[in-house]
Amino acid sequence: MTERKRAVTEKRDIGGRIKKLEEEQGVSLRGFKVSATDGPAGKIEQVLYWSDNRVPDYIVVSNRRLLLARKSVLPVEIIERIDVKNRNIRIALSRQEIREAPEYLPL
């Protein structure tokens, strides 16, 4: 399997899981705590559906530091685990990598 096909398959798998949680179980990821590889990294502010296939493409993570708040846009492929019971997701990035991700600037 090529890298591109693998990435599309991974996106479909995690995106499908998010869609299933939202539609069938009524669980929204909004407000879930985000755990990075090196500790707590913020919370999910929004799930973005930017493609026509009705599977989420990105999550917006709010990482607040003192008075400064920054919202980073991250692809759903970086989600490693969703813990619905504890309202927590684990992602495959460090806190620094999250802070360096593109900033979410709504229109």
PDB file of N, CA and C in Angstrom:
ATOM      1  N   MET A   1       0.853  -1.178   0.000  1.00  0.00           N
ATOM      2  CA  MET A   1       0.000   0.000   0.000  1.00  0.00           C
ATOM      3  C   MET A   1       0.898   1.240   0.000  1.00  0.00           C
ATOM      4  N   THR A   2       0.581   2.183  -0.863  1.00  0.00           N
ATOM      5  CA  THR A   2       1.378   3.404  -0.932  1.00  0.00           C
ATOM      6  C   THR A   2       1.116   4.281   0.288  1.00  0.00           C
ATOM      7  N   GLU A   3       2.018   5.231   0.530  1.00  0.00           N
ATOM      8  CA  GLU A   3       1.867   6.150   1.675  1.00  0.00           C
ATOM      9  C   GLU A   3       0.571   6.943   1.571  1.00  0.00           C
ATOM     10  N   ARG A   4       0.244   7.404   0.384  1.00  0.00           N
ATOM     11  CA  ARG A   4      -0.978   8.199   0.206  1.00  0.00           C
ATOM     12  C   ARG A   4      -2.216   7.371   0.516  1.00  0.00           C
ATOM     13  N   LYS A   5      -2.274   6.137   0.015  1.00  0.00           N
ATOM     14  CA  LYS A   5      -3.422   5.275   0.292  1.00  0.00           C
ATOM     15  C   LYS A   5      -3.514   4.957   1.776  1.00  0.00           C
ATOM     16  N   ARG A   6      -2.367   4.749   2.424  1.00  0.00           N
ATOM     17  CA  ARG A   6      -2.347   4.460   3.857  1.00  0.00           C
ATOM     18  C   ARG A   6      -2.898   5.659   4.645  1.00  0.00           C
ATOM     19  N   ALA A   7      -2.479   6.864   4.252  1.00  0.00           N
ATOM     20  CA  ALA A   7      -2.949   8.078   4.933  1.00  0.00           C
ATOM     21  C   ALA A   7      -4.453   8.250   4.758  1.00  0.00           C
ATOM     22  N   VAL A   8      -4.954   7.992   3.551  1.00  0.00           N
ATOM     23  CA  VAL A   8      -6.395   8.108   3.307  1.00  0.00           C
ATOM     24  C   VAL A   8      -7.149   7.075   4.124  1.00  0.00           C
ATOM     25  N   THR A   9      -6.629   5.858   4.209  1.00  0.00           N
ATOM     26  CA  THR A   9      -7.271   4.799   4.988  1.00  0.00           C
ATOM     27  C   THR A   9      -7.287   5.158   6.467  1.00  0.00           C
ATOM     28  N   GLU A  10      -6.161   5.667   7.005  1.00  0.00           N
ATOM     29  CA  GLU A  10      -6.107   6.058   8.406  1.00  0.00           C
ATOM     30  C   GLU A  10      -7.102   7.172   8.696  1.00  0.00           C
ATOM     31  N   LYS A  11      -7.177   8.146   7.800  1.00  0.00           N
ATOM     32  CA  LYS A  11      -8.107   9.261   7.981  1.00  0.00           C
ATOM     33  C   LYS A  11      -9.540   8.752   7.990  1.00  0.00           C
ATOM     34  N   ARG A  12      -9.852   7.857   7.070  1.00  0.00           N
ATOM     35  CA  ARG A  12     -11.195   7.310   6.994  1.00  0.00           C
ATOM     36  C   ARG A  12     -11.529   6.542   8.264  1.00  0.00           C
ATOM     37  N   ASP A  13     -10.573   5.782   8.792  1.00  0.00           N
ATOM     38  CA  ASP A  13     -10.811   4.992   9.997  1.00  0.00           C
ATOM     39  C   ASP A  13     -11.099   5.874  11.208  1.00  0.00           C
ATOM     40  N   ILE A  14     -10.217   6.833  11.505  1.00  0.00           N
ATOM     41  CA  ILE A  14     -10.417   7.680  12.681  1.00  0.00           C
ATOM     42  C   ILE A  14     -11.569   8.650  12.437  1.00  0.00           C
ATOM     43  N   GLY A  15     -11.685   9.162  11.204  1.00  0.00           N
ATOM     44  CA  GLY A  15     -12.800  10.043  10.880  1.00  0.00           C
ATOM     45  C   GLY A  15     -14.125   9.319  11.002  1.00  0.00           C
ATOM     46  N   GLY A  16     -14.159   8.075  10.556  1.00  0.00           N
ATOM     47  CA  GLY A  16     -15.366   7.258  10.690  1.00  0.00           C
ATOM     48  C   GLY A  16     -15.716   7.005  12.142  1.00  0.00           C
ATOM     49  N   ARG A  17     -14.703   6.799  12.977  1.00  0.00           N
ATOM     50  CA  ARG A  17     -14.950   6.593  14.411  1.00  0.00           C
ATOM     51  C   ARG A  17     -15.529   7.847  15.043  1.00  0.00           C
ATOM     52  N   ILE A  18     -14.992   9.015  14.681  1.00  0.00           N
ATOM     53  CA  ILE A  18     -15.510  10.280  15.215  1.00  0.00           C
ATOM     54  C   ILE A  18     -16.947  10.481  14.763  1.00  0.00           C
ATOM     55  N   LYS A  19     -17.209  10.240  13.486  1.00  0.00           N
ATOM     56  CA  LYS A  19     -18.556  10.403  12.940  1.00  0.00           C
ATOM     57  C   LYS A  19     -19.539   9.465  13.644  1.00  0.00           C
ATOM     58  N   LYS A  20     -19.107   8.234  13.873  1.00  0.00           N
ATOM     59  CA  LYS A  20     -19.954   7.255  14.545  1.00  0.00           C
ATOM     60  C   LYS A  20     -20.258   7.689  15.984  1.00  0.00           C
ATOM     61  N   LEU A  21     -19.247   8.198  16.696  1.00  0.00           N
ATOM     62  CA  LEU A  21     -19.466   8.690  18.059  1.00  0.00           C
ATOM     63  C   LEU A  21     -20.493   9.814  18.069  1.00  0.00           C
ATOM     64  N   GLU A  22     -20.368  10.733  17.121  1.00  0.00           N
ATOM     65  CA  GLU A  22     -21.266  11.883  17.074  1.00  0.00           C
ATOM     66  C   GLU A  22     -22.686  11.493  16.680  1.00  0.00           C
ATOM     67  N   GLU A  23     -22.816  10.663  15.653  1.00  0.00           N
ATOM     68  CA  GLU A  23     -24.140  10.347  15.132  1.00  0.00           C
ATOM     69  C   GLU A  23     -24.863   9.265  15.919  1.00  0.00           C
ATOM     70  N   GLU A  24     -24.181   8.181  16.242  1.00  0.00           N
ATOM     71  CA  GLU A  24     -24.844   7.055  16.877  1.00  0.00           C
ATOM     72  C   GLU A  24     -24.899   7.151  18.397  1.00  0.00           C
ATOM     73  N   GLN A  25     -23.867   7.726  18.997  1.00  0.00           N
ATOM     74  CA  GLN A  25     -23.826   7.773  20.455  1.00  0.00           C
ATOM     75  C   GLN A  25     -24.084   9.176  21.001  1.00  0.00           C
ATOM     76  N   GLY A  26     -24.206  10.151  20.118  1.00  0.00           N
ATOM     77  CA  GLY A  26     -24.463  11.516  20.560  1.00  0.00           C
ATOM     78  C   GLY A  26     -23.303  12.145  21.314  1.00  0.00           C
ATOM     79  N   VAL A  27     -22.084  11.666  21.062  1.00  0.00           N
ATOM     80  CA  VAL A  27     -20.895  12.171  21.748  1.00  0.00           C
ATOM     81  C   VAL A  27     -20.177  13.159  20.830  1.00  0.00           C
ATOM     82  N   SER A  28     -19.991  14.371  21.309  1.00  0.00           N
ATOM     83  CA  SER A  28     -19.228  15.369  20.578  1.00  0.00           C
ATOM     84  C   SER A  28     -17.832  15.448  21.188  1.00  0.00           C
ATOM     85  N   LEU A  29     -16.816  15.563  20.355  1.00  0.00           N
ATOM     86  CA  LEU A  29     -15.449  15.682  20.871  1.00  0.00           C
ATOM     87  C   LEU A  29     -15.165  17.068  21.430  1.00  0.00           C
ATOM     88  N   ARG A  30     -16.041  17.999  21.184  1.00  0.00           N
ATOM     89  CA  ARG A  30     -15.859  19.368  21.676  1.00  0.00           C
ATOM     90  C   ARG A  30     -15.743  19.342  23.208  1.00  0.00           C
ATOM     91  N   GLY A  31     -14.673  19.936  23.711  1.00  0.00           N
ATOM     92  CA  GLY A  31     -14.440  19.964  25.151  1.00  0.00           C
ATOM     93  C   GLY A  31     -13.585  18.818  25.668  1.00  0.00           C
ATOM     94  N   PHE A  32     -13.315  17.822  24.830  1.00  0.00           N
ATOM     95  CA  PHE A  32     -12.444  16.717  25.251  1.00  0.00           C
ATOM     96  C   PHE A  32     -11.052  17.270  25.547  1.00  0.00           C
ATOM     97  N   LYS A  33     -10.418  16.754  26.582  1.00  0.00           N
ATOM     98  CA  LYS A  33      -9.034  17.126  26.891  1.00  0.00           C
ATOM     99  C   LYS A  33      -8.119  16.456  25.874  1.00  0.00           C
ATOM    100  N   VAL A  34      -7.026  17.122  25.560  1.00  0.00           N
ATOM    101  CA  VAL A  34      -6.056  16.607  24.598  1.00  0.00           C
ATOM    102  C   VAL A  34      -4.764  16.281  25.333  1.00  0.00           C
ATOM    103  N   SER A  35      -4.301  15.045  25.190  1.00  0.00           N
ATOM    104  CA  SER A  35      -3.026  14.624  25.767  1.00  0.00           C
ATOM    105  C   SER A  35      -2.018  14.439  24.644  1.00  0.00           C
ATOM    106  N   ALA A  36      -0.936  15.187  24.719  1.00  0.00           N
ATOM    107  CA  ALA A  36       0.148  15.059  23.752  1.00  0.00           C
ATOM    108  C   ALA A  36       1.119  13.990  24.244  1.00  0.00           C
ATOM    109  N   THR A  37       2.153  13.735  23.496  1.00  0.00           N
ATOM    110  CA  THR A  37       3.132  12.721  23.893  1.00  0.00           C
ATOM    111  C   THR A  37       3.884  13.113  25.158  1.00  0.00           C
ATOM    112  N   ASP A  38       3.905  14.431  25.472  1.00  0.00           N
ATOM    113  CA  ASP A  38       4.644  14.891  26.646  1.00  0.00           C
ATOM    114  C   ASP A  38       3.762  15.570  27.699  1.00  0.00           C
ATOM    115  N   GLY A  39       2.469  15.296  27.682  1.00  0.00           N
ATOM    116  CA  GLY A  39       1.590  15.817  28.726  1.00  0.00           C
ATOM    117  C   GLY A  39       0.349  16.501  28.188  1.00  0.00           C
ATOM    118  N   PRO A  40      -0.433  17.128  29.087  1.00  0.00           N
ATOM    119  CA  PRO A  40      -1.672  17.811  28.686  1.00  0.00           C
ATOM    120  C   PRO A  40      -1.390  18.930  27.691  1.00  0.00           C
ATOM    121  N   ALA A  41      -2.280  19.056  26.688  1.00  0.00           N
ATOM    122  CA  ALA A  41      -2.015  20.018  25.619  1.00  0.00           C
ATOM    123  C   ALA A  41      -3.173  20.960  25.336  1.00  0.00           C
ATOM    124  N   GLY A  42      -4.262  20.851  26.048  1.00  0.00           N
ATOM    125  CA  GLY A  42      -5.394  21.739  25.812  1.00  0.00           C
ATOM    126  C   GLY A  42      -6.681  20.964  25.698  1.00  0.00           C
ATOM    127  N   LYS A  43      -7.619  21.527  24.922  1.00  0.00           N
ATOM    128  CA  LYS A  43      -8.900  20.847  24.718  1.00  0.00           C
ATOM    129  C   LYS A  43      -9.364  21.060  23.286  1.00  0.00           C
ATOM    130  N   ILE A  44     -10.261  20.191  22.848  1.00  0.00           N
ATOM    131  CA  ILE A  44     -10.803  20.304  21.499  1.00  0.00           C
ATOM    132  C   ILE A  44     -11.866  21.387  21.493  1.00  0.00           C
ATOM    133  N   GLU A  45     -11.666  22.331  20.622  1.00  0.00           N
ATOM    134  CA  GLU A  45     -12.577  23.465  20.486  1.00  0.00           C
ATOM    135  C   GLU A  45     -13.643  23.177  19.429  1.00  0.00           C
ATOM    136  N   GLN A  46     -13.226  22.454  18.365  1.00  0.00           N
ATOM    137  CA  GLN A  46     -14.133  22.236  17.253  1.00  0.00           C
ATOM    138  C   GLN A  46     -13.645  21.073  16.399  1.00  0.00           C
ATOM    139  N   VAL A  47     -14.579  20.390  15.729  1.00  0.00           N
ATOM    140  CA  VAL A  47     -14.259  19.361  14.741  1.00  0.00           C
ATOM    141  C   VAL A  47     -14.669  19.926  13.390  1.00  0.00           C
ATOM    142  N   LEU A  48     -13.744  19.919  12.427  1.00  0.00           N
ATOM    143  CA  LEU A  48     -14.004  20.539  11.124  1.00  0.00           C
ATOM    144  C   LEU A  48     -14.229  19.501  10.036  1.00  0.00           C
ATOM    145  N   TYR A  49     -15.296  19.691   9.292  1.00  0.00           N
ATOM    146  CA  TYR A  49     -15.644  18.850   8.150  1.00  0.00           C
ATOM    147  C   TYR A  49     -15.432  19.691   6.897  1.00  0.00           C
ATOM    148  N   TRP A  50     -14.294  19.547   6.228  1.00  0.00           N
ATOM    149  CA  TRP A  50     -13.996  20.362   5.070  1.00  0.00           C
ATOM    150  C   TRP A  50     -14.058  19.599   3.765  1.00  0.00           C
ATOM    151  N   SER A  51     -14.368  18.347   3.817  1.00  0.00           N
ATOM    152  CA  SER A  51     -14.421  17.596   2.562  1.00  0.00           C
ATOM    153  C   SER A  51     -15.860  17.168   2.295  1.00  0.00           C
ATOM    154  N   ASP A  52     -16.086  16.632   1.121  1.00  0.00           N
ATOM    155  CA  ASP A  52     -17.434  16.227   0.734  1.00  0.00           C
ATOM    156  C   ASP A  52     -17.828  14.844   1.233  1.00  0.00           C
ATOM    157  N   ASN A  53     -16.897  14.109   1.841  1.00  0.00           N
ATOM    158  CA  ASN A  53     -17.208  12.731   2.226  1.00  0.00           C
ATOM    159  C   ASN A  53     -17.845  12.611   3.605  1.00  0.00           C
ATOM    160  N   ARG A  54     -18.147  13.725   4.257  1.00  0.00           N
ATOM    161  CA  ARG A  54     -18.841  13.769   5.539  1.00  0.00           C
ATOM    162  C   ARG A  54     -18.080  13.093   6.672  1.00  0.00           C
ATOM    163  N   VAL A  55     -16.785  12.985   6.508  1.00  0.00           N
ATOM    164  CA  VAL A  55     -15.903  12.471   7.556  1.00  0.00           C
ATOM    165  C   VAL A  55     -15.027  13.639   7.994  1.00  0.00           C
ATOM    166  N   PRO A  56     -14.863  13.845   9.313  1.00  0.00           N
ATOM    167  CA  PRO A  56     -14.075  15.000   9.755  1.00  0.00           C
ATOM    168  C   PRO A  56     -12.644  14.965   9.234  1.00  0.00           C
ATOM    169  N   ASP A  57     -12.131  16.148   8.923  1.00  0.00           N
ATOM    170  CA  ASP A  57     -10.783  16.280   8.395  1.00  0.00           C
ATOM    171  C   ASP A  57      -9.802  16.802   9.438  1.00  0.00           C
ATOM    172  N   TYR A  58     -10.263  17.719  10.284  1.00  0.00           N
ATOM    173  CA  TYR A  58      -9.373  18.387  11.235  1.00  0.00           C
ATOM    174  C   TYR A  58     -10.046  18.559  12.593  1.00  0.00           C
ATOM    175  N   ILE A  59      -9.214  18.744  13.614  1.00  0.00           N
ATOM    176  CA  ILE A  59      -9.699  19.162  14.924  1.00  0.00           C
ATOM    177  C   ILE A  59      -9.009  20.483  15.256  1.00  0.00           C
ATOM    178  N   VAL A  60      -9.694  21.310  16.004  1.00  0.00           N
ATOM    179  CA  VAL A  60      -9.133  22.575  16.462  1.00  0.00           C
ATOM    180  C   VAL A  60      -8.852  22.414  17.949  1.00  0.00           C
ATOM    181  N   VAL A  61      -7.586  22.558  18.322  1.00  0.00           N
ATOM    182  CA  VAL A  61      -7.169  22.394  19.717  1.00  0.00           C
ATOM    183  C   VAL A  61      -6.833  23.760  20.299  1.00  0.00           C
ATOM    184  N   SER A  62      -7.504  24.089  21.387  1.00  0.00           N
ATOM    185  CA  SER A  62      -7.233  25.340  22.096  1.00  0.00           C
ATOM    186  C   SER A  62      -6.188  25.055  23.158  1.00  0.00           C
ATOM    187  N   ASN A  63      -5.046  25.716  23.045  1.00  0.00           N
ATOM    188  CA  ASN A  63      -3.985  25.535  24.039  1.00  0.00           C
ATOM    189  C   ASN A  63      -3.699  26.887  24.672  1.00  0.00           C
ATOM    190  N   ARG A  64      -4.249  27.062  25.840  1.00  0.00           N
ATOM    191  CA  ARG A  64      -4.185  28.330  26.558  1.00  0.00           C
ATOM    192  C   ARG A  64      -2.956  28.354  27.455  1.00  0.00           C
ATOM    193  N   ARG A  65      -2.234  29.458  27.408  1.00  0.00           N
ATOM    194  CA  ARG A  65      -1.070  29.657  28.275  1.00  0.00           C
ATOM    195  C   ARG A  65      -1.210  31.021  28.922  1.00  0.00           C
ATOM    196  N   LEU A  66      -1.473  31.025  30.208  1.00  0.00           N
ATOM    197  CA  LEU A  66      -1.730  32.251  30.955  1.00  0.00           C
ATOM    198  C   LEU A  66      -2.846  33.038  30.274  1.00  0.00           C
ATOM    199  N   LEU A  67      -2.578  34.233  29.815  1.00  0.00           N
ATOM    200  CA  LEU A  67      -3.623  35.043  29.191  1.00  0.00           C
ATOM    201  C   LEU A  67      -3.710  34.840  27.677  1.00  0.00           C
ATOM    202  N   LEU A  68      -2.739  34.151  27.126  1.00  0.00           N
ATOM    203  CA  LEU A  68      -2.713  33.935  25.681  1.00  0.00           C
ATOM    204  C   LEU A  68      -3.406  32.628  25.325  1.00  0.00           C
ATOM    205  N   ALA A  69      -4.286  32.704  24.353  1.00  0.00           N
ATOM    206  CA  ALA A  69      -4.954  31.500  23.865  1.00  0.00           C
ATOM    207  C   ALA A  69      -4.653  31.364  22.379  1.00  0.00           C
ATOM    208  N   ARG A  70      -4.329  30.163  21.981  1.00  0.00           N
ATOM    209  CA  ARG A  70      -4.043  29.898  20.576  1.00  0.00           C
ATOM    210  C   ARG A  70      -4.810  28.656  20.178  1.00  0.00           C
ATOM    211  N   LYS A  71      -5.409  28.686  19.013  1.00  0.00           N
ATOM    212  CA  LYS A  71      -6.147  27.539  18.502  1.00  0.00           C
ATOM    213  C   LYS A  71      -5.394  26.980  17.310  1.00  0.00           C
ATOM    214  N   SER A  72      -4.982  25.727  17.433  1.00  0.00           N
ATOM    215  CA  SER A  72      -4.211  25.063  16.382  1.00  0.00           C
ATOM    216  C   SER A  72      -5.097  24.104  15.606  1.00  0.00           C
ATOM    217  N   VAL A  73      -4.887  24.029  14.300  1.00  0.00           N
ATOM    218  CA  VAL A  73      -5.621  23.108  13.439  1.00  0.00           C
ATOM    219  C   VAL A  73      -4.751  21.874  13.216  1.00  0.00           C
ATOM    220  N   LEU A  74      -5.305  20.705  13.549  1.00  0.00           N
ATOM    221  CA  LEU A  74      -4.563  19.452  13.424  1.00  0.00           C
ATOM    222  C   LEU A  74      -5.372  18.441  12.622  1.00  0.00           C
ATOM    223  N   PRO A  75      -4.727  17.653  11.769  1.00  0.00           N
ATOM    224  CA  PRO A  75      -5.450  16.623  11.016  1.00  0.00           C
ATOM    225  C   PRO A  75      -5.902  15.494  11.939  1.00  0.00           C
ATOM    226  N   VAL A  76      -7.030  14.883  11.634  1.00  0.00           N
ATOM    227  CA  VAL A  76      -7.547  13.811  12.491  1.00  0.00           C
ATOM    228  C   VAL A  76      -6.625  12.595  12.521  1.00  0.00           C
ATOM    229  N   GLU A  77      -5.747  12.453  11.521  1.00  0.00           N
ATOM    230  CA  GLU A  77      -4.851  11.291  11.479  1.00  0.00           C
ATOM    231  C   GLU A  77      -3.907  11.215  12.671  1.00  0.00           C
ATOM    232  N   ILE A  78      -3.677  12.310  13.349  1.00  0.00           N
ATOM    233  CA  ILE A  78      -2.735  12.302  14.477  1.00  0.00           C
ATOM    234  C   ILE A  78      -3.387  11.786  15.761  1.00  0.00           C
ATOM    235  N   ILE A  79      -4.688  11.535  15.734  1.00  0.00           N
ATOM    236  CA  ILE A  79      -5.369  10.998  16.914  1.00  0.00           C
ATOM    237  C   ILE A  79      -4.989   9.529  17.066  1.00  0.00           C
ATOM    238  N   GLU A  80      -4.454   9.181  18.240  1.00  0.00           N
ATOM    239  CA  GLU A  80      -4.075   7.792  18.513  1.00  0.00           C
ATOM    240  C   GLU A  80      -5.181   7.029  19.237  1.00  0.00           C
ATOM    241  N   ARG A  81      -5.862   7.719  20.160  1.00  0.00           N
ATOM    242  CA  ARG A  81      -6.855   7.031  20.976  1.00  0.00           C
ATOM    243  C   ARG A  81      -7.915   8.024  21.428  1.00  0.00           C
ATOM    244  N   ILE A  82      -9.169   7.566  21.464  1.00  0.00           N
ATOM    245  CA  ILE A  82     -10.279   8.373  21.978  1.00  0.00           C
ATOM    246  C   ILE A  82     -10.834   7.661  23.194  1.00  0.00           C
ATOM    247  N   ASP A  83     -10.786   8.322  24.342  1.00  0.00           N
ATOM    248  CA  ASP A  83     -11.304   7.767  25.594  1.00  0.00           C
ATOM    249  C   ASP A  83     -12.589   8.524  25.946  1.00  0.00           C
ATOM    250  N   VAL A  84     -13.725   7.957  25.561  1.00  0.00           N
ATOM    251  CA  VAL A  84     -15.006   8.625  25.758  1.00  0.00           C
ATOM    252  C   VAL A  84     -15.345   8.740  27.240  1.00  0.00           C
ATOM    253  N   LYS A  85     -15.053   7.708  27.993  1.00  0.00           N
ATOM    254  CA  LYS A  85     -15.394   7.691  29.424  1.00  0.00           C
ATOM    255  C   LYS A  85     -14.728   8.855  30.172  1.00  0.00           C
ATOM    256  N   ASN A  86     -13.448   9.096  29.902  1.00  0.00           N
ATOM    257  CA  ASN A  86     -12.710  10.168  30.580  1.00  0.00           C
ATOM    258  C   ASN A  86     -12.667  11.466  29.774  1.00  0.00           C
ATOM    259  N   ARG A  87     -13.362  11.481  28.623  1.00  0.00           N
ATOM    260  CA  ARG A  87     -13.402  12.661  27.743  1.00  0.00           C
ATOM    261  C   ARG A  87     -11.996  13.172  27.435  1.00  0.00           C
ATOM    262  N   ASN A  88     -11.193  12.266  26.890  1.00  0.00           N
ATOM    263  CA  ASN A  88      -9.794  12.565  26.606  1.00  0.00           C
ATOM    264  C   ASN A  88      -9.396  11.930  25.274  1.00  0.00           C
ATOM    265  N   ILE A  89      -8.579  12.634  24.511  1.00  0.00           N
ATOM    266  CA  ILE A  89      -7.989  12.013  23.328  1.00  0.00           C
ATOM    267  C   ILE A  89      -6.477  12.116  23.430  1.00  0.00           C
ATOM    268  N   ARG A  90      -5.811  11.130  22.880  1.00  0.00           N
ATOM    269  CA  ARG A  90      -4.345  11.115  22.856  1.00  0.00           C
ATOM    270  C   ARG A  90      -3.926  11.322  21.415  1.00  0.00           C
ATOM    271  N   ILE A  91      -2.975  12.244  21.232  1.00  0.00           N
ATOM    272  CA  ILE A  91      -2.500  12.515  19.886  1.00  0.00           C
ATOM    273  C   ILE A  91      -1.005  12.242  19.785  1.00  0.00           C
ATOM    274  N   ALA A  92      -0.548  12.034  18.567  1.00  0.00           N
ATOM    275  CA  ALA A  92       0.839  11.641  18.300  1.00  0.00           C
ATOM    276  C   ALA A  92       1.732  12.843  18.031  1.00  0.00           C
ATOM    277  N   LEU A  93       1.559  13.915  18.793  1.00  0.00           N
ATOM    278  CA  LEU A  93       2.403  15.102  18.676  1.00  0.00           C
ATOM    279  C   LEU A  93       2.785  15.588  20.066  1.00  0.00           C
ATOM    280  N   SER A  94       3.883  16.317  20.150  1.00  0.00           N
ATOM    281  CA  SER A  94       4.270  16.942  21.414  1.00  0.00           C
ATOM    282  C   SER A  94       3.515  18.263  21.574  1.00  0.00           C
ATOM    283  N   ARG A  95       3.544  18.820  22.772  1.00  0.00           N
ATOM    284  CA  ARG A  95       2.886  20.117  23.001  1.00  0.00           C
ATOM    285  C   ARG A  95       3.505  21.199  22.118  1.00  0.00           C
ATOM    286  N   GLN A  96       4.819  21.154  21.950  1.00  0.00           N
ATOM    287  CA  GLN A  96       5.499  22.132  21.096  1.00  0.00           C
ATOM    288  C   GLN A  96       5.021  22.009  19.648  1.00  0.00           C
ATOM    289  N   GLU A  97       4.893  20.792  19.159  1.00  0.00           N
ATOM    290  CA  GLU A  97       4.425  20.584  17.784  1.00  0.00           C
ATOM    291  C   GLU A  97       2.996  21.108  17.612  1.00  0.00           C
ATOM    292  N   ILE A  98       2.175  20.971  18.632  1.00  0.00           N
ATOM    293  CA  ILE A  98       0.810  21.496  18.572  1.00  0.00           C
ATOM    294  C   ILE A  98       0.845  23.019  18.493  1.00  0.00           C
ATOM    295  N   ARG A  99       1.680  23.631  19.318  1.00  0.00           N
ATOM    296  CA  ARG A  99       1.793  25.097  19.294  1.00  0.00           C
ATOM    297  C   ARG A  99       2.319  25.607  17.955  1.00  0.00           C
ATOM    298  N   GLU A 100       3.129  24.810  17.271  1.00  0.00           N
ATOM    299  CA  GLU A 100       3.704  25.208  15.983  1.00  0.00           C
ATOM    300  C   GLU A 100       2.789  24.890  14.791  1.00  0.00           C
ATOM    301  N   ALA A 101       1.688  24.193  15.039  1.00  0.00           N
ATOM    302  CA  ALA A 101       0.750  23.859  13.971  1.00  0.00           C
ATOM    303  C   ALA A 101       0.067  25.132  13.473  1.00  0.00           C
ATOM    304  N   PRO A 102      -0.525  25.085  12.286  1.00  0.00           N
ATOM    305  CA  PRO A 102      -1.215  26.274  11.777  1.00  0.00           C
ATOM    306  C   PRO A 102      -2.300  26.749  12.738  1.00  0.00           C
ATOM    307  N   GLU A 103      -2.431  28.061  12.838  1.00  0.00           N
ATOM    308  CA  GLU A 103      -3.424  28.645  13.735  1.00  0.00           C
ATOM    309  C   GLU A 103      -4.798  28.677  13.066  1.00  0.00           C
ATOM    310  N   TYR A 104      -5.818  28.398  13.862  1.00  0.00           N
ATOM    311  CA  TYR A 104      -7.198  28.440  13.356  1.00  0.00           C
ATOM    312  C   TYR A 104      -7.691  29.884  13.400  1.00  0.00           C
ATOM    313  N   LEU A 105      -8.018  30.407  12.246  1.00  0.00           N
ATOM    314  CA  LEU A 105      -8.526  31.772  12.126  1.00  0.00           C
ATOM    315  C   LEU A 105      -9.849  31.721  11.347  1.00  0.00           C
ATOM    316  N   PRO A 106     -10.979  31.626  12.071  1.00  0.00           N
ATOM    317  CA  PRO A 106     -12.270  31.521  11.369  1.00  0.00           C
ATOM    318  C   PRO A 106     -12.560  32.776  10.549  1.00  0.00           C
ATOM    319  N   LEU A 107     -13.301  32.577   9.479  1.00  0.00           N
ATOM    320  CA  LEU A 107     -13.639  33.706   8.599  1.00  0.00           C
ATOM    321  C   LEU A 107     -14.709  34.567   9.196  1.00  0.00           C
TER     322      LEU A 107
END
